Structure formats: structure tokens, C-alpha cells
PDB file of C-alpha atoms in Angstrom:
ATOM      1  CA  UNK B 286     -74.577  20.068   9.655  1.00 79.00           C
ATOM      2  CA  UNK B 287     -74.193  19.652  13.348  1.00 80.00           C
ATOM      3  CA  UNK B 288     -70.739  18.784  14.946  1.00 80.00           C
ATOM      4  CA  UNK B 289     -70.340  17.906  18.491  1.00 82.00           C
ATOM      5  CA  UNK B 290     -66.752  18.139  19.929  1.00 84.00           C
ATOM      6  CA  UNK B 291     -66.634  16.080  23.672  1.00 85.00           C
ATOM      7  CA  UNK B 292     -63.460  17.006  25.175  1.00 86.00           C
ATOM      8  CA  UNK B 293     -62.949  14.550  28.281  1.00 87.00           C
ATOM      9  CA  UNK B 294     -59.568  13.492  29.793  1.00 88.00           C
ATOM     10  CA  UNK B 295     -61.258  10.085  30.966  1.00 90.00           C
ATOM     11  CA  UNK B 296     -61.293   8.706  27.388  1.00 88.00           C
ATOM     12  CA  UNK B 297     -58.859   6.248  26.518  1.00 88.00           C
ATOM     13  CA  UNK B 298     -59.180   6.561  22.941  1.00 88.00           C
ATOM     14  CA  UNK B 299     -60.646   8.900  20.287  1.00 85.00           C
ATOM     15  CA  UNK B 300     -63.841   7.709  18.626  1.00 86.00           C
ATOM     16  CA  UNK B 301     -65.824   9.307  16.090  1.00 85.00           C
ATOM     17  CA  UNK B 302     -69.417   8.856  15.182  1.00 86.00           C
ATOM     18  CA  UNK B 303     -71.034   9.765  12.043  1.00 86.00           C
ATOM     19  CA  UNK B 304     -74.832   9.837  11.782  1.00 88.00           C
ATOM     20  CA  UNK B 305     -76.461  10.693   8.441  1.00 88.00           C
ATOM     21  CA  UNK B 306     -79.221   9.789   6.341  1.00 88.00           C
ATOM     22  CA  UNK B 307     -76.904   8.892   3.454  1.00 87.00           C
ATOM     23  CA  UNK B 308     -73.137   8.649   2.538  1.00 82.00           C
ATOM     24  CA  UNK B 309     -73.106  11.940   0.109  1.00 80.00           C
ATOM     25  CA  UNK B 310     -69.730  13.795  -1.327  1.00 75.00           C
ATOM     26  CA  UNK B 311     -69.582  15.757   1.530  1.00 78.00           C
ATOM     27  CA  UNK B 312     -69.528  12.841   4.105  1.00 80.00           C
ATOM     28  CA  UNK B 313     -67.524  11.020   1.850  1.00 76.00           C
ATOM     29  CA  UNK B 314     -64.741  13.500   2.401  1.00 76.00           C
ATOM     30  CA  UNK B 315     -64.944  13.464   5.615  1.00 81.00           C
ATOM     31  CA  UNK B 316     -64.699   9.764   6.088  1.00 78.00           C
ATOM     32  CA  UNK B 317     -61.631  10.112   3.419  1.00 71.00           C
ATOM     33  CA  UNK B 318     -60.218  12.835   5.826  1.00 73.00           C
ATOM     34  CA  UNK B 319     -60.576  10.445   8.773  1.00 74.00           C
ATOM     35  CA  UNK B 320     -59.178   7.385   7.185  1.00 69.00           C
ATOM     36  CA  UNK B 321     -56.155   9.846   5.884  1.00 62.00           C
ATOM     37  CA  UNK B 322     -56.839   8.473   2.784  1.00 57.00           C
ATOM     38  CA  UNK B 323     -54.379  10.026   0.407  1.00 62.00           C
ATOM     39  CA  UNK B 324     -51.554   8.467  -1.383  1.00 65.00           C
ATOM     40  CA  UNK B 325     -48.605  10.696  -2.143  1.00 77.00           C
ATOM     41  CA  UNK B 326     -46.866   8.837  -5.038  1.00 89.00           C
ATOM     42  CA  UNK B 327     -47.460   6.515  -7.722  1.00 91.00           C
ATOM     43  CA  UNK B 328     -45.195   4.386  -9.580  1.00 95.00           C
ATOM     44  CA  UNK B 329     -45.311   4.492 -12.803  1.00 95.00           C
ATOM     45  CA  UNK B 330     -43.209   2.349 -15.813  1.00 96.00           C
ATOM     46  CA  UNK B 331     -41.913   3.791 -19.027  1.00 94.00           C
ATOM     47  CA  UNK B 332     -39.085   2.844 -21.057  1.00 92.00           C
ATOM     48  CA  UNK B 333     -37.729   0.048 -18.470  1.00 92.00           C
ATOM     49  CA  UNK B 334     -37.631   2.681 -15.969  1.00 95.00           C
ATOM     50  CA  UNK B 335     -39.748   3.385 -12.733  1.00 96.00           C
ATOM     51  CA  UNK B 336     -40.920   6.780 -12.152  1.00 96.00           C
ATOM     52  CA  UNK B 337     -42.200   8.454  -8.991  1.00 95.00           C
ATOM     53  CA  UNK B 338     -45.386  10.443 -10.055  1.00 95.00           C
ATOM     54  CA  UNK B 339     -47.348  12.775  -7.656  1.00 94.00           C
ATOM     55  CA  UNK B 340     -51.103  12.015  -8.053  1.00 93.00           C
ATOM     56  CA  UNK B 341     -52.000  15.930  -8.401  1.00 92.00           C
ATOM     57  CA  UNK B 342     -49.834  15.962 -11.426  1.00 95.00           C
ATOM     58  CA  UNK B 343     -51.719  13.574 -13.256  1.00 96.00           C
ATOM     59  CA  UNK B 344     -54.971  14.513 -15.341  1.00 96.00           C
ATOM     60  CA  UNK B 345     -56.383  10.916 -15.693  1.00 97.00           C
ATOM     61  CA  UNK B 346     -55.958   7.261 -14.959  1.00 97.00           C
ATOM     62  CA  UNK B 347     -57.223   4.965 -17.824  1.00 97.00           C
ATOM     63  CA  UNK B 348     -57.445   1.614 -18.864  1.00 96.00           C
ATOM     64  CA  UNK B 349     -56.417   0.278 -22.117  1.00 94.00           C
ATOM     65  CA  UNK B 350     -56.062  -3.471 -22.745  1.00 93.00           C
ATOM     66  CA  UNK B 351     -56.314  -4.492 -19.493  1.00 93.00           C
ATOM     67  CA  UNK B 352     -53.596  -2.303 -18.389  1.00 96.00           C
ATOM     68  CA  UNK B 353     -53.696   0.949 -16.144  1.00 97.00           C
ATOM     69  CA  UNK B 354     -52.000   4.140 -17.369  1.00 97.00           C
ATOM     70  CA  UNK B 355     -51.527   7.608 -15.738  1.00 97.00           C
ATOM     71  CA  UNK B 356     -51.899  10.539 -18.522  1.00 96.00           C
ATOM     72  CA  UNK B 357     -49.391  12.979 -17.246  1.00 95.00           C
ATOM     73  CA  UNK B 358     -47.874  16.226 -19.071  1.00 91.00           C
ATOM     74  CA  UNK B 359     -44.758  14.227 -19.860  1.00 91.00           C
ATOM     75  CA  UNK B 360     -46.693  11.216 -21.692  1.00 93.00           C
ATOM     76  CA  UNK B 361     -48.189   7.852 -20.440  1.00 96.00           C
ATOM     77  CA  UNK B 362     -46.891   5.987 -17.753  1.00 97.00           C
ATOM     78  CA  UNK B 363     -48.239   2.480 -17.128  1.00 97.00           C
ATOM     79  CA  UNK B 364     -49.156   1.373 -13.693  1.00 96.00           C
ATOM     80  CA  UNK B 365     -49.382  -1.798 -11.832  1.00 95.00           C
ATOM     81  CA  UNK B 366     -52.219  -0.969  -9.800  1.00 94.00           C
ATOM     82  CA  UNK B 367     -55.945  -1.819 -11.054  1.00 95.00           C
ATOM     83  CA  UNK B 368     -58.159   1.216 -11.702  1.00 95.00           C
ATOM     84  CA  UNK B 369     -60.612   0.299  -8.561  1.00 93.00           C
ATOM     85  CA  UNK B 370     -57.417   0.244  -6.155  1.00 92.00           C
ATOM     86  CA  UNK B 371     -56.233   3.744  -7.647  1.00 93.00           C
ATOM     87  CA  UNK B 372     -60.027   4.812  -6.778  1.00 91.00           C
ATOM     88  CA  UNK B 373     -59.757   3.521  -3.376  1.00 87.00           C
ATOM     89  CA  UNK B 374     -56.364   4.950  -2.441  1.00 87.00           C
ATOM     90  CA  UNK B 375     -56.501   8.499  -3.954  1.00 89.00           C
ATOM     91  CA  UNK B 376     -59.090  11.095  -2.376  1.00 83.00           C
ATOM     92  CA  UNK B 377     -62.341  11.201  -3.338  1.00 79.00           C
ATOM     93  CA  UNK B 378     -62.676  14.550  -3.814  1.00 79.00           C
ATOM     94  CA  UNK B 379     -59.956  15.255  -6.073  1.00 86.00           C
ATOM     95  CA  UNK B 380     -60.251  12.072  -8.168  1.00 91.00           C
ATOM     96  CA  UNK B 381     -63.768  10.737  -9.662  1.00 91.00           C
ATOM     97  CA  UNK B 382     -64.735   7.835 -11.786  1.00 93.00           C
ATOM     98  CA  UNK B 383     -66.139   9.392 -15.232  1.00 94.00           C
ATOM     99  CA  UNK B 384     -66.426   5.997 -16.838  1.00 93.00           C
ATOM    100  CA  UNK B 385     -65.486   2.094 -16.518  1.00 94.00           C
ATOM    101  CA  UNK B 386     -62.397   2.962 -17.920  1.00 95.00           C
ATOM    102  CA  UNK B 387     -61.267   6.515 -16.599  1.00 96.00           C
ATOM    103  CA  UNK B 388     -60.428   7.925 -13.321  1.00 96.00           C
ATOM    104  CA  UNK B 389     -60.396  11.583 -13.655  1.00 96.00           C
ATOM    105  CA  UNK B 390     -58.315  14.534 -11.801  1.00 95.00           C
ATOM    106  CA  UNK B 391     -61.285  17.230 -10.894  1.00 92.00           C
ATOM    107  CA  UNK B 392     -58.499  20.080 -10.518  1.00 94.00           C
ATOM    108  CA  UNK B 393     -57.145  19.217 -14.106  1.00 96.00           C
ATOM    109  CA  UNK B 394     -60.554  19.280 -15.948  1.00 94.00           C
ATOM    110  CA  UNK B 395     -61.094  22.497 -17.842  1.00 94.00           C
ATOM    111  CA  UNK B 396     -64.857  22.134 -18.724  1.00 92.00           C
ATOM    112  CA  UNK B 397     -67.490  19.776 -19.536  1.00 90.00           C
ATOM    113  CA  UNK B 398     -69.696  19.903 -22.904  1.00 88.00           C
ATOM    114  CA  UNK B 399     -72.867  17.608 -23.261  1.00 85.00           C
ATOM    115  CA  UNK B 400     -73.321  14.756 -25.482  1.00 83.00           C
ATOM    116  CA  UNK B 401     -75.702  12.627 -27.197  1.00 81.00           C
ATOM    117  CA  UNK B 402     -77.631  10.260 -24.962  1.00 81.00           C
ATOM    118  CA  UNK B 403     -76.753  12.051 -21.830  1.00 79.00           C
ATOM    119  CA  UNK B 404     -73.117  11.530 -21.609  1.00 85.00           C
ATOM    120  CA  UNK B 405     -70.333  14.262 -21.101  1.00 88.00           C
ATOM    121  CA  UNK B 406     -67.335  15.321 -22.751  1.00 92.00           C
ATOM    122  CA  UNK B 407     -64.728  16.190 -20.307  1.00 93.00           C
ATOM    123  CA  UNK B 408     -62.134  18.352 -21.601  1.00 95.00           C
ATOM    124  CA  UNK B 409     -59.067  18.413 -19.802  1.00 95.00           C
ATOM    125  CA  UNK B 410     -56.487  21.735 -19.527  1.00 94.00           C
ATOM    126  CA  UNK B 411     -53.979  20.286 -21.675  1.00 93.00           C
ATOM    127  CA  UNK B 412     -56.223  20.003 -24.436  1.00 93.00           C
ATOM    128  CA  UNK B 413     -57.310  16.319 -24.338  1.00 94.00           C
ATOM    129  CA  UNK B 414     -60.654  14.920 -23.834  1.00 94.00           C
ATOM    130  CA  UNK B 415     -62.483  11.794 -22.439  1.00 93.00           C
ATOM    131  CA  UNK B 416     -66.086  10.698 -22.123  1.00 91.00           C
ATOM    132  CA  UNK B 417     -68.148  10.392 -19.246  1.00 91.00           C
ATOM    133  CA  UNK B 418     -70.679   7.663 -19.196  1.00 88.00           C
ATOM    134  CA  UNK B 419     -74.336   8.405 -18.241  1.00 88.00           C
ATOM    135  CA  UNK B 420     -73.801   5.842 -15.451  1.00 88.00           C
ATOM    136  CA  UNK B 421     -71.251   8.292 -13.625  1.00 89.00           C
ATOM    137  CA  UNK B 422     -72.625  11.822 -14.776  1.00 87.00           C
ATOM    138  CA  UNK B 423     -74.863  11.790 -11.385  1.00 83.00           C
ATOM    139  CA  UNK B 424     -71.999  11.135  -9.390  1.00 82.00           C
ATOM    140  CA  UNK B 425     -69.798  13.830 -11.281  1.00 83.00           C
ATOM    141  CA  UNK B 426     -72.638  16.389 -10.523  1.00 81.00           C
ATOM    142  CA  UNK B 427     -73.186  15.721  -6.882  1.00 79.00           C
ATOM    143  CA  UNK B 428     -69.047  15.904  -6.580  1.00 76.00           C
ATOM    144  CA  UNK B 429     -68.850  19.110  -8.295  1.00 76.00           C
ATOM    145  CA  UNK B 430     -71.842  20.572  -6.113  1.00 73.00           C
ATOM    146  CA  UNK B 431     -69.792  19.297  -2.929  1.00 54.00           C
ATOM    147  CA  UNK B 432     -66.651  21.303  -4.254  1.00 54.00           C
ATOM    148  CA  UNK B 433     -68.485  24.743  -4.726  1.00 55.00           C
ATOM    149  CA  UNK B 434     -68.287  27.473  -2.267  1.00 53.00           C
ATOM    150  CA  UNK B 435     -71.553  28.961  -0.706  1.00 50.00           C
TER     151      UNK B 435
END
């Protein structure tokens, strides 16, 4: 990757151009940073109370009976957002879709285990597990390669 920075006081505004063959996970991370794509808090409902949750404390978001929940160490919380809305607002280098109904926090995953027909079992630090569907396995592998140190 080549980086060019052109500093000139005659420029009236900052302009960023990204030239790439395709938008891979490393480019997506750059775009997320440029868009300042991050959500500091998520509001979760439990026992008729609204709780402020930090996304980094949530293991995964999941849909059950068309309601989105946050899997938190204190138990599940109901959310008003849809899963795709959370995926758009949370950092893509930290949260990744592993199935149609689950958005996982990569930093809370303990390990992966191969399963039948190309799927993966995703184990979280808390001991819970979810299944990654075949459709998302390639994206998971690409994201994990991006996060590796060289």
C-alpha cells in the first residue's frame, strides 16, 4: 500500500481519495476510520429499564423472534435497532456478521471450531457458542487475516 500526503496551505478543505482494486477488510478499516464510524453506547432494555451499554462489553448481538438482543455478561438486553443498523454503525474491524441473525464482537471470541458442511462453531470467552453460516465464513477468514500482525 502506498500512502501519499500532500500538505498545501492553499487547499480550502481536506480531500481523501482511495484508489484500490477492491474494498477488502483493510480498506474497509481505513474507510471506517475516515468516516469516524463508531458508536460509543448502545441502549438496551431489561425489566422495563433502559441501560447504557458499551459495545466493547457485548459479546454478540442476535435476533430472536424479530427482536435484536445484546449478549452481555450481565445477561441479555433487548435493543430497538435492527441488526443491519448495528452493523453499519459499529466498527467493522471489531464487529462482524457470522450469520443472518448474529453480529459478533471479534474481541470476545475465544476460538473457532470447524463444523459440518463448511460452517464454524464460534466459541466466546463466556463459554457460549454460536454457529457461523457458510455464507459468512469467507468474510470471517478475511477479517481475521487483516487483524493478524505481519
